Tab-separated table of C-alpha atoms in Angstrom:
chain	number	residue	atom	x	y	z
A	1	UNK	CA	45.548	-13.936	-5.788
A	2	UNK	CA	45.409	-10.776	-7.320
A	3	UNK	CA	43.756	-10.129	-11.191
A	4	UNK	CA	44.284	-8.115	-13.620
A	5	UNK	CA	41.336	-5.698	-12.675
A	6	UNK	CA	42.809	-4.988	-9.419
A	7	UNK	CA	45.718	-3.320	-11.013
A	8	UNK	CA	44.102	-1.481	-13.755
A	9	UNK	CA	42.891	1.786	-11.656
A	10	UNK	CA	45.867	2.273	-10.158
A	11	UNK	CA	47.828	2.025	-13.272
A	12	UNK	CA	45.885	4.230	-14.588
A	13	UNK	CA	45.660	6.759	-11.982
A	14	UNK	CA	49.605	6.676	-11.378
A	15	UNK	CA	50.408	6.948	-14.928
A	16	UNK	CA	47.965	9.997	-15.508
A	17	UNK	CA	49.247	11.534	-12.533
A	18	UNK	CA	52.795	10.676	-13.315
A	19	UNK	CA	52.497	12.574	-16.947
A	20	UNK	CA	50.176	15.299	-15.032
A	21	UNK	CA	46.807	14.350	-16.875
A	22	UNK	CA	43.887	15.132	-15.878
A	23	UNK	CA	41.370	12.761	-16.359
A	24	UNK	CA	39.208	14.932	-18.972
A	25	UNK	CA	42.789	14.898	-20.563
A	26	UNK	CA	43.078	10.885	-20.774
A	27	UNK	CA	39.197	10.651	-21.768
A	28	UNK	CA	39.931	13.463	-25.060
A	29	UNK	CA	43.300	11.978	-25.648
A	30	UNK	CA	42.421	8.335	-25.644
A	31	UNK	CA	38.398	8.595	-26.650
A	32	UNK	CA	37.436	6.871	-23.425
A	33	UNK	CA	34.602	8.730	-21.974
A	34	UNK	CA	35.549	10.465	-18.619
A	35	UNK	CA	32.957	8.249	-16.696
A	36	UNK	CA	34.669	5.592	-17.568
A	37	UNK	CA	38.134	6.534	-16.595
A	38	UNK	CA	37.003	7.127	-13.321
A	39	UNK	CA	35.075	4.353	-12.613
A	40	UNK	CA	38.096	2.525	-14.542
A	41	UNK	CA	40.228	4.038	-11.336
A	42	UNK	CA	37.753	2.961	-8.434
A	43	UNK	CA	37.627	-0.434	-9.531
A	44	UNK	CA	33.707	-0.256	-10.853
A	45	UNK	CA	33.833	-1.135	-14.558
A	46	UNK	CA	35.200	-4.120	-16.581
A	47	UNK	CA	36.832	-2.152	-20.097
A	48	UNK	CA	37.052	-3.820	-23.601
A	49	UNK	CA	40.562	-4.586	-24.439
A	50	UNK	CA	40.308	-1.610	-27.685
A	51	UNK	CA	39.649	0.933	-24.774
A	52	UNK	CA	42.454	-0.237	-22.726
A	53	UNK	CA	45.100	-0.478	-25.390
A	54	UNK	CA	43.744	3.157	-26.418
A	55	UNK	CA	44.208	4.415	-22.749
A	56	UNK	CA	47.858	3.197	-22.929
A	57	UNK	CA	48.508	4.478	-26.162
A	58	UNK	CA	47.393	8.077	-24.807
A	59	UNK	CA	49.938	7.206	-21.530
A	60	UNK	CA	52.587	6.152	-23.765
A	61	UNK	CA	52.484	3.431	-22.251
A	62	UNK	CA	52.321	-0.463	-23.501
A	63	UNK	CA	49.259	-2.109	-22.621
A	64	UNK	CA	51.160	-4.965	-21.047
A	65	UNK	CA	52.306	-2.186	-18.392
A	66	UNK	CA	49.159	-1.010	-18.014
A	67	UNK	CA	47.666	-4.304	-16.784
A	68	UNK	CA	50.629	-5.847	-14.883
A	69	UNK	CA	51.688	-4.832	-10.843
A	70	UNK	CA	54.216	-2.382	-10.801
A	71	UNK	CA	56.855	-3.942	-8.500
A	72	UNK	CA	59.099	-1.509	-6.854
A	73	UNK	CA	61.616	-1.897	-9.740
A	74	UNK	CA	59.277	-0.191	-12.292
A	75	UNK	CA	57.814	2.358	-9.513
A	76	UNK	CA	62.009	3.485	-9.410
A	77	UNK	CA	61.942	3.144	-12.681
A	78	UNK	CA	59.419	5.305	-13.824
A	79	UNK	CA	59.809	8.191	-10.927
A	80	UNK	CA	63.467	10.497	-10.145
A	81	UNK	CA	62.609	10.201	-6.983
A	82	UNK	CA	64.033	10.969	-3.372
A	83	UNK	CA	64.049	7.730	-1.033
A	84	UNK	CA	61.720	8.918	1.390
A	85	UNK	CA	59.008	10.412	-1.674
A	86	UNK	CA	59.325	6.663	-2.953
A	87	UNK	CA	58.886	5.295	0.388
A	88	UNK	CA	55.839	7.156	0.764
A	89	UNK	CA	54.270	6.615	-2.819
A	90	UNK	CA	55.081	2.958	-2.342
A	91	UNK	CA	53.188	2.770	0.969
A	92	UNK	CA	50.282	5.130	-0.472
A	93	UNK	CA	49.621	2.557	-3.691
A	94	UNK	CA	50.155	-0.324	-1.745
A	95	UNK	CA	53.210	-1.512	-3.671
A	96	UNK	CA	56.329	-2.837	-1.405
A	97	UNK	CA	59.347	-1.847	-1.864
């Protein structure tokens, strides 16, 4: 069964990526230190609920995206892109679509 915390660092990472952040960028932007995003996006911290909800506020994001699986739906949703790029990003986060 997966939790919450599993899907937190890739959120994050695909998000920040996805708006072309880098993670200095997130950390200034949501006043998360930049240690913490990355250990935040290898799976090696637990977060108070204030920084999270800042991190997705600095996405643009809600923080009820931020902490759920992105299904394929909201992968397609949130990328223009072609089927085989989808294919591959789908594969590469370990979504399925």
């Amino acid at each position: 069964m997966n939790t919450v915390l599993e899907f937190l660092g890739k959120n994050i990472r695909f998000f920040r990526e996805k708006i072309e952040l880098t993670q200095q960028e997130l950390a200034d932007r949501s006043g998360v230190s930049r240690r913490t995003i990355i250990a935040l996006e290898v799976d090696q911290i637990n977060i108070s609920l204030a920084k999270l909800d800042a991190i997705a506020n600095a996405l643009n994001i809600s923080f009820s995206t931020l902490v759920s699986p992105l299904d394929s739906t909201l992968l397609y949703k949130y990328l223009s892109l072609e089927r085989q790029s989808y294919r591959k990003l789908c594969k590469f986060t370990g979504y399925s679509g």
